[in-house]
Coordinates of C-alpha atoms in Angstrom, one line a residue:
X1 CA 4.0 48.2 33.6
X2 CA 0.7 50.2 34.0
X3 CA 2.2 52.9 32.1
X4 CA 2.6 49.9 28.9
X5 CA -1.1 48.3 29.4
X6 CA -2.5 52.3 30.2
X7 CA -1.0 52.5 26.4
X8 CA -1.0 49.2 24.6
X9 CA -0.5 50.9 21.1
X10 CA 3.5 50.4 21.5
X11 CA 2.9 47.0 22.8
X12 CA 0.8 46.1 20.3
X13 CA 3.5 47.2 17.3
X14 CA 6.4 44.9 19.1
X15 CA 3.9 42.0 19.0
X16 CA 3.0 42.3 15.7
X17 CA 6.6 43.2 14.5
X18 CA 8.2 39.6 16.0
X19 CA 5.8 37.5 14.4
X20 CA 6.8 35.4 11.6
X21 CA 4.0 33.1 10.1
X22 CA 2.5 36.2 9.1
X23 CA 3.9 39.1 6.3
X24 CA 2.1 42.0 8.6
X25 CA 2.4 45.7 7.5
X26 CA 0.7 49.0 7.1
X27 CA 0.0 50.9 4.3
X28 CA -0.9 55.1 4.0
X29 CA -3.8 56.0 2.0
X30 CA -1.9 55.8 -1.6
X31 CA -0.7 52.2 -0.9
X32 CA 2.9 53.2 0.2
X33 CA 4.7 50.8 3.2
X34 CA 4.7 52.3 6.8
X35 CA 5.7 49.2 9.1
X36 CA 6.9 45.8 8.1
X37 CA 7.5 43.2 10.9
X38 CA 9.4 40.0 11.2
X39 CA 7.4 37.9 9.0
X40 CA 7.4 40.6 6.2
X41 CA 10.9 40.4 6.0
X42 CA 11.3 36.3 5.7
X43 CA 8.5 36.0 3.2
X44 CA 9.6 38.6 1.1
X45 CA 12.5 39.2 1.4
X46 CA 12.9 43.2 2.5
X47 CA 14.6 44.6 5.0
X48 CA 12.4 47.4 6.9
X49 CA 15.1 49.8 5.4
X50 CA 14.5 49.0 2.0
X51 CA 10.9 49.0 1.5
X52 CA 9.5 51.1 4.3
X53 CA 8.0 54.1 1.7
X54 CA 7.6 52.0 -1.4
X55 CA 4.6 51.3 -3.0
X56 CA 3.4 48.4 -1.9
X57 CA 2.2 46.9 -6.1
X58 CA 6.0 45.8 -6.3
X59 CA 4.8 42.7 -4.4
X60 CA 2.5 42.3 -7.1
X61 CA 3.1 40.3 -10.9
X62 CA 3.4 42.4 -14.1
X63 CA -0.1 41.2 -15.0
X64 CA -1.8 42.0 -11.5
X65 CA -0.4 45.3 -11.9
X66 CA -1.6 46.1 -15.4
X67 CA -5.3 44.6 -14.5
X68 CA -5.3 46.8 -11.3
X69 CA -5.7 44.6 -8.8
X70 CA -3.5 45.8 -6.2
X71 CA -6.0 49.2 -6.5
X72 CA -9.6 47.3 -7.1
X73 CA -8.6 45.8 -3.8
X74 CA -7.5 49.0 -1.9
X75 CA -11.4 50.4 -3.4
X76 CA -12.8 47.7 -2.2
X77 CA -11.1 47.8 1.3
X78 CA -12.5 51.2 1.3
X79 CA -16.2 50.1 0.4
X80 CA -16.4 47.5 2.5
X81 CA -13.9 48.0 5.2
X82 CA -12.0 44.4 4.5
X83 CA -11.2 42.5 1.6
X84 CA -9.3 39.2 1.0
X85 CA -7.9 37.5 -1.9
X86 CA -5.5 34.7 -3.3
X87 CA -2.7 35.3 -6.0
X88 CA 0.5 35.1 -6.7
X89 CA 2.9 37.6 -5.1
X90 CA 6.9 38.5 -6.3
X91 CA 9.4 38.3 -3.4
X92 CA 12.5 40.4 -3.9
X93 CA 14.4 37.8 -5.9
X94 CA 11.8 37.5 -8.3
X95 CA 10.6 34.0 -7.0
X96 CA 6.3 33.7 -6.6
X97 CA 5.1 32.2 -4.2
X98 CA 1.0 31.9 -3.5
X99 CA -0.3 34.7 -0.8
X100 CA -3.8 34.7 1.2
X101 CA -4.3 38.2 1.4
X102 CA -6.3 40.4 4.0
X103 CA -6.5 44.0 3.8
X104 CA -8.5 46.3 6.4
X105 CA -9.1 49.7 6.2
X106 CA -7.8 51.8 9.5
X107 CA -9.9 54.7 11.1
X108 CA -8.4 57.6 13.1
X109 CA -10.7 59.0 16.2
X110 CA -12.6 61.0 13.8
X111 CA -13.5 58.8 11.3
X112 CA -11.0 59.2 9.0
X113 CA -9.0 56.5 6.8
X114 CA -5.5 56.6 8.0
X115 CA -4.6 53.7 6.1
X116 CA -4.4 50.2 5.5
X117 CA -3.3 46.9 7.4
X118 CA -2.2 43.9 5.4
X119 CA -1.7 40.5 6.5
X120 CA -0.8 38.0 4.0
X121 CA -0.1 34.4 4.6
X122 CA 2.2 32.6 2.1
X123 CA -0.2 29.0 1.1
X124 CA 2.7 27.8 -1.4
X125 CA 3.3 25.0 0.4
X126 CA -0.4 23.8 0.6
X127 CA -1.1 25.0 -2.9
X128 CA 1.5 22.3 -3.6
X129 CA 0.1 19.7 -1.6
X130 CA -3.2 20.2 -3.0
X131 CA -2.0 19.7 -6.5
X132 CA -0.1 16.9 -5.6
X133 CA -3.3 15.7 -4.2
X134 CA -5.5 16.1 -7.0
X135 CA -2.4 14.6 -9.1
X136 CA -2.8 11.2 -7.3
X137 CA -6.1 11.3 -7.0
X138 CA -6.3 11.0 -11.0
X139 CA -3.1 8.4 -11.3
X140 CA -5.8 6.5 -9.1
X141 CA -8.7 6.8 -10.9
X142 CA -6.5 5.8 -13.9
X143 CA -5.0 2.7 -11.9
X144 CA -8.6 1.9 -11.0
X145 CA -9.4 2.1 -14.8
X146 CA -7.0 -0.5 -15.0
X147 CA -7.5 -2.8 -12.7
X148 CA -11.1 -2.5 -13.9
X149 CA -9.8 -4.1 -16.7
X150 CA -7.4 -6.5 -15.7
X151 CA -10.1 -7.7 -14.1
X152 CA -12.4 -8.0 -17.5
X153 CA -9.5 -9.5 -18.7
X154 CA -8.6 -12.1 -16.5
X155 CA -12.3 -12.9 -16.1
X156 CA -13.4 -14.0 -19.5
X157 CA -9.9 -13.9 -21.7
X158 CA -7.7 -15.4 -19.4
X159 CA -10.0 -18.5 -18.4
X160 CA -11.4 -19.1 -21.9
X161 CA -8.3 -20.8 -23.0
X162 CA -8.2 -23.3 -19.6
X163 CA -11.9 -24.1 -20.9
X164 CA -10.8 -24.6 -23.9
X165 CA -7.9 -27.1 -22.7
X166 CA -10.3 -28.9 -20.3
X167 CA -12.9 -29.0 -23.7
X168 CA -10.1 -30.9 -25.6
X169 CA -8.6 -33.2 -22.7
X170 CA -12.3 -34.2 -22.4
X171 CA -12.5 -34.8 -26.2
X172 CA -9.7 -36.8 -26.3
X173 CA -10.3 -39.3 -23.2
X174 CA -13.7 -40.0 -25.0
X175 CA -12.5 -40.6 -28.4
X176 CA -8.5 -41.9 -27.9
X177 CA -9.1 -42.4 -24.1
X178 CA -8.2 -46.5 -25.6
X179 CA -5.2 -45.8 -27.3
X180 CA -3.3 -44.0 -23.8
X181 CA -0.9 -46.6 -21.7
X182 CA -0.3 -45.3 -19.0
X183 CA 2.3 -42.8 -19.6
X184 CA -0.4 -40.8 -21.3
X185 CA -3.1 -41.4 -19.1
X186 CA -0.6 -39.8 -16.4
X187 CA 0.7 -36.4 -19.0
X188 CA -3.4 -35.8 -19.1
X189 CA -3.7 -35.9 -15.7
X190 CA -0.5 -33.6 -15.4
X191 CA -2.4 -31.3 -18.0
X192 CA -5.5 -31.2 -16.1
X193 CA -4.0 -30.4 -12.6
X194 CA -2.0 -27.7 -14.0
X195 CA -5.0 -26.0 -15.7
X196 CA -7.2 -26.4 -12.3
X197 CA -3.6 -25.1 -10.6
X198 CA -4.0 -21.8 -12.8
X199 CA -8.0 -21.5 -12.6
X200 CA -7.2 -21.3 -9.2
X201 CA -4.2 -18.4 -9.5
X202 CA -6.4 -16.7 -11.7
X203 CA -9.1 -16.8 -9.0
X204 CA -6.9 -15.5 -6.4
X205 CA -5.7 -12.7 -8.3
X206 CA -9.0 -11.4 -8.9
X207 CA -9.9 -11.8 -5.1
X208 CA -6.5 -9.7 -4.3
X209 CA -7.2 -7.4 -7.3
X210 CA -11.4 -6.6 -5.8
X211 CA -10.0 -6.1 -2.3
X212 CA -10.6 -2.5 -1.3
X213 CA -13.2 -1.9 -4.0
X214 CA -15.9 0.3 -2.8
X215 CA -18.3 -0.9 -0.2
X216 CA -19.7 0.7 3.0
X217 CA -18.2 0.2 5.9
X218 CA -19.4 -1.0 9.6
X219 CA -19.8 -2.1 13.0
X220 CA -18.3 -5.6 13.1
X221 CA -18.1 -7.9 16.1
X222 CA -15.0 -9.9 15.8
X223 CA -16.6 -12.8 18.4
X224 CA -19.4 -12.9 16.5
X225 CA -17.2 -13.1 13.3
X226 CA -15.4 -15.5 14.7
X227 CA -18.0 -17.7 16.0
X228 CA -19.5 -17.3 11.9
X229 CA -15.9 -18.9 10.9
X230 CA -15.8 -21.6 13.3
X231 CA -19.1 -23.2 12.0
X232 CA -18.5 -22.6 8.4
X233 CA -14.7 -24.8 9.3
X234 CA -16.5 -26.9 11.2
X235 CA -15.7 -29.8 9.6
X236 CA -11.6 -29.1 9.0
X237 CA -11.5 -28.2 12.6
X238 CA -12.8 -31.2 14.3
X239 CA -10.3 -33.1 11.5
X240 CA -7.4 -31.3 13.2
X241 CA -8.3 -31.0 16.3
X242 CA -8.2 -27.2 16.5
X243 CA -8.8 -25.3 19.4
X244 CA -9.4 -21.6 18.8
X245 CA -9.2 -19.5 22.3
X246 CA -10.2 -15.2 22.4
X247 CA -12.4 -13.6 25.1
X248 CA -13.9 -10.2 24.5
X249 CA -12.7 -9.3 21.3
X250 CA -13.4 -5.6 20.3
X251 CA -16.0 -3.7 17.7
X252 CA -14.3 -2.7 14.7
X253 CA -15.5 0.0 12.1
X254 CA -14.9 -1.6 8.7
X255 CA -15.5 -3.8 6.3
X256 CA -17.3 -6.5 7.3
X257 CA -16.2 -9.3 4.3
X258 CA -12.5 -8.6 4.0
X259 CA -12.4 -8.8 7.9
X260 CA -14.1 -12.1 7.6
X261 CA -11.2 -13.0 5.4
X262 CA -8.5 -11.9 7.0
X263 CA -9.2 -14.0 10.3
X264 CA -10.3 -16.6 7.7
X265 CA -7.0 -16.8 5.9
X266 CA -5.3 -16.4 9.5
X267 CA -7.0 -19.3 10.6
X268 CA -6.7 -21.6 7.4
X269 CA -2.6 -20.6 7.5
X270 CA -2.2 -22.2 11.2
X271 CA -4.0 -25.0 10.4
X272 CA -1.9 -25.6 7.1
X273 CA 1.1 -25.0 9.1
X274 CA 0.5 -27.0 12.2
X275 CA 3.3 -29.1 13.5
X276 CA 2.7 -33.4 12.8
X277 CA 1.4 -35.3 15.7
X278 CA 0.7 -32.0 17.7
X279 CA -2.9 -30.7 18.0
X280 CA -2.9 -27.5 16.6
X281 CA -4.0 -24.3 18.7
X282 CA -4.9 -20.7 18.4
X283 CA -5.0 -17.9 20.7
X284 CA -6.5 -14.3 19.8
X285 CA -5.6 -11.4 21.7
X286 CA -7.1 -7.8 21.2
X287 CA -5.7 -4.4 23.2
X288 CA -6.5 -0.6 22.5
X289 CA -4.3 2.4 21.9
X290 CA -5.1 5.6 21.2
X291 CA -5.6 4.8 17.4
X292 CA -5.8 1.5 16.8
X293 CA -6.9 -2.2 18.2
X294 CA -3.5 -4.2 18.1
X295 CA -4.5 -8.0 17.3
X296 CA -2.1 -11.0 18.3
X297 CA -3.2 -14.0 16.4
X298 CA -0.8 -16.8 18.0
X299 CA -0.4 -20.3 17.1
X300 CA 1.8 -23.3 17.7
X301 CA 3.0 -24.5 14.3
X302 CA 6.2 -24.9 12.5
X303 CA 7.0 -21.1 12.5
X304 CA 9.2 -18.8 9.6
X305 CA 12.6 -18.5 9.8
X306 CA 13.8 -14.7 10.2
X307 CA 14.7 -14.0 6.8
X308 CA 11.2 -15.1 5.3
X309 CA 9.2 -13.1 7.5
X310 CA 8.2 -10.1 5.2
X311 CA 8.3 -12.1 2.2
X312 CA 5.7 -13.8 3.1
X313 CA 3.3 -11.4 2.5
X314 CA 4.0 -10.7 -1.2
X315 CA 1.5 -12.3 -3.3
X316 CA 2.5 -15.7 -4.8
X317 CA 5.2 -15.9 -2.4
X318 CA 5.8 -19.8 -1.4
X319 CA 8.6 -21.4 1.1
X320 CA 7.3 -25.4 0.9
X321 CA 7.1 -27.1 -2.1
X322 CA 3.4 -28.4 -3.3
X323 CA 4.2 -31.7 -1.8
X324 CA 4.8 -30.6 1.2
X325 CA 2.0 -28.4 1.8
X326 CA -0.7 -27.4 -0.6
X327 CA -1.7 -23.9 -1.8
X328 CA -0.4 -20.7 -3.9
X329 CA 1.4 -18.2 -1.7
X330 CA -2.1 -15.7 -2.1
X331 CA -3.6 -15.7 1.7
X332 CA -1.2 -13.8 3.2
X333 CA -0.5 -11.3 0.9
X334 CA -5.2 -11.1 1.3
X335 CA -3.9 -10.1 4.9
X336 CA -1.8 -7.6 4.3
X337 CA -4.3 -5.9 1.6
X338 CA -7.1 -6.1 4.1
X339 CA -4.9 -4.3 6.8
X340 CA -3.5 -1.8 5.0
X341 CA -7.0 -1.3 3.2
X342 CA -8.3 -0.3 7.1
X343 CA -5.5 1.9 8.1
X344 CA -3.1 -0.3 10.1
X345 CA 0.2 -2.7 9.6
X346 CA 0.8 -6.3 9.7
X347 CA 3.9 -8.4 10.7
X348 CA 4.5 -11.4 12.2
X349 CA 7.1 -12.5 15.1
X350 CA 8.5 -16.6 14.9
X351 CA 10.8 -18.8 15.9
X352 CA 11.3 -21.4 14.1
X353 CA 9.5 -24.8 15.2
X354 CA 7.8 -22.9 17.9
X355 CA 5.1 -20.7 16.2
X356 CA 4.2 -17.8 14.9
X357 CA 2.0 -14.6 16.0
X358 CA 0.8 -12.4 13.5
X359 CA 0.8 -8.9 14.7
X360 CA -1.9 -6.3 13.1
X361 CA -3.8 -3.3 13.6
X362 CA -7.1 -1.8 12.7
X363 CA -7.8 1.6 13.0
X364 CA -10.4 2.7 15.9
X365 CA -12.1 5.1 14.1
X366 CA -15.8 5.2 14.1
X367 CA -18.4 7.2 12.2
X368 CA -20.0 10.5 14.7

């Protein structure tokens, strides 16, 4: 063994030769192949037999050969002792693939250039990814062009024509309002609660369609948000009866306005949910893993059967009829938006006629 370290030259070679992230060989003075080692072999597809002697340009395209690059980088190893560069590269079978190239100039004891070593990495892969990054990163600019105007749209072309209709029903309860019975009086009111029903869908699809739009993010106390939502629903909680219970909620890094609605809509679906002639009551939880705070928001209301519980949380989605319980199937899907839009998952665990705890998670991260 002291022998081996006395002389690690050997040592060093069998290293280098068994590693396989890495194309590793050296080169003579004139460019021509002296060693190849594991990872030569799998990235390009040689044997050490067939390419130990060849001029290392094969590895190189037609058109990297004709503009010299393969030399201009040998003179410039020479120069300056190192050189990197990126390109394209030919494997034996023809196939490119996208190289990170570093060549270094070798000495002997007197100075000399013996050679050359050459390490190349192969960065297809992330090459790939990157253009596959860049390629969603304009499908969203052009989906955020879009929703820009949806937006436009459903802002001033979409409610114009509910005006409009609310315009006329007016009109006509002023001028005819004598000649309705009472059959007509009721198809205007029908008219008139179907136009405020709309105003209303229009108005929560632009609240879903905003969420996530840019805004800074920060520190947010959920007791303090919390205590905020409880005065500002004063008045429906005290109707009900509501009890809210947390203790020690966490600090989240976020956005402060979409968290607000996400406990808001939270709280507003327990209370529209509550059993009859049971006071309706909500516990918060909060724990920490490693990435994320993990919030249970329990309640004691009617609960979802099993097979409703991820439809739920698609926008418009509605079990009850009007009748039975007002609203439009939007503040659920808000929730899952809102999650999503801070890195974490929502679901919720029922049984029917004995409540219902949503599940979510919020990232951890904060700002260094």
């Amino acid at each position: 063994m002291q022998n081996n370290l006395s002389n690690p030259q050997p040592l060093l070679l069998k290293m280098l030769g068994e590693i396989e992230d890495y194309a590793i060989l050296f080169l003579d003075r004139h460019g021509n192949v002296g060693s190849w080692n594991k990872g030569a072999e799998k990235m390009k597809g040689y044997s050490s037999e067939e390419i130990i002697g060849l001029d290392f340009r094969v590895f190189y395209t037609e058109e990297a050969r004709k503009n010299r690059i393969p030399d201009l980088l040998l003179e410039e190893a020479l120069l300056k002792g190192k050189v990197q560069h990126r390109g394209w590269r030919v494997r034996k079978d023809g196939k490119l693939f996208w190289a990170h190239v570093t060549i270094t100039t070798i000495y002997d004891d007197d100075n000399e250039v013996m050679g050359f070593s050459k390490f190349t990495r192969d960065l297809t892969d992330k090459l790939n990814a990157e253009k596959a990054l860049k390629e969603y990163a304009r499908l969203l600019e052009f989906r955020n062009k879009e929703l820009e105007q949806f937006v436009y749209i459903a802002s001033h072309d979409l409610q114009e024509p509910l005006l409009t209709v609310n315009n006329f029903i007016g009109l006509l309860r002023k001028d005819y309002g004598e000649l309705f019975d009472e059959n007509g009086e009721l198809y205007l009111k029908y008219i008139c609660e179907s136009t405020e029903k709309m105003k209303y869908l229009i108005k929560g699809l632009l609240d879903y369609a905003r969420l996530g739009a840019p805004a800074p993010r920060e520190r947010v106390n959920c007791n303090f948000l919390l205590e905020t939502l409880k005065l500002e629903l004063s008045e429906k909680i005290a109707a009900s009866g509501l009890t809210i219970e947390y203790d020690h909620l966490p600090e989240v890094y976020g956005y402060a306005a979409e968290l607000k609605q996400l406990f808001h809509h939270l709280i507003s679906n327990s209370l529209k949910f509550r059993k009859k002639d049971v006071l309706p009551k909500i516990q918060i939880m909060a724990t920490e893993d490693d990435q994320y705070w993990n919030f249970d928001f329990s309640d004691n209301g009617i609960g979802i059967e099993a097979k409703y519980k991820e439809k739920i949380f698609s926008i418009f989605q509605r079990l009850h009829s009007h009748e039975d319980y007002e609203g439009h199937g939007i503040g659920l899907s808000h929730c899952k938006k809102i999650v999503e839009l801070h890195g974490g998952e929502i679901f919720v665990k029922s049984v029917l006629n004995q409540g219902s705890t949503f599940c979510f998670s919020l990232k951890n991260n904060v700002p260094l």
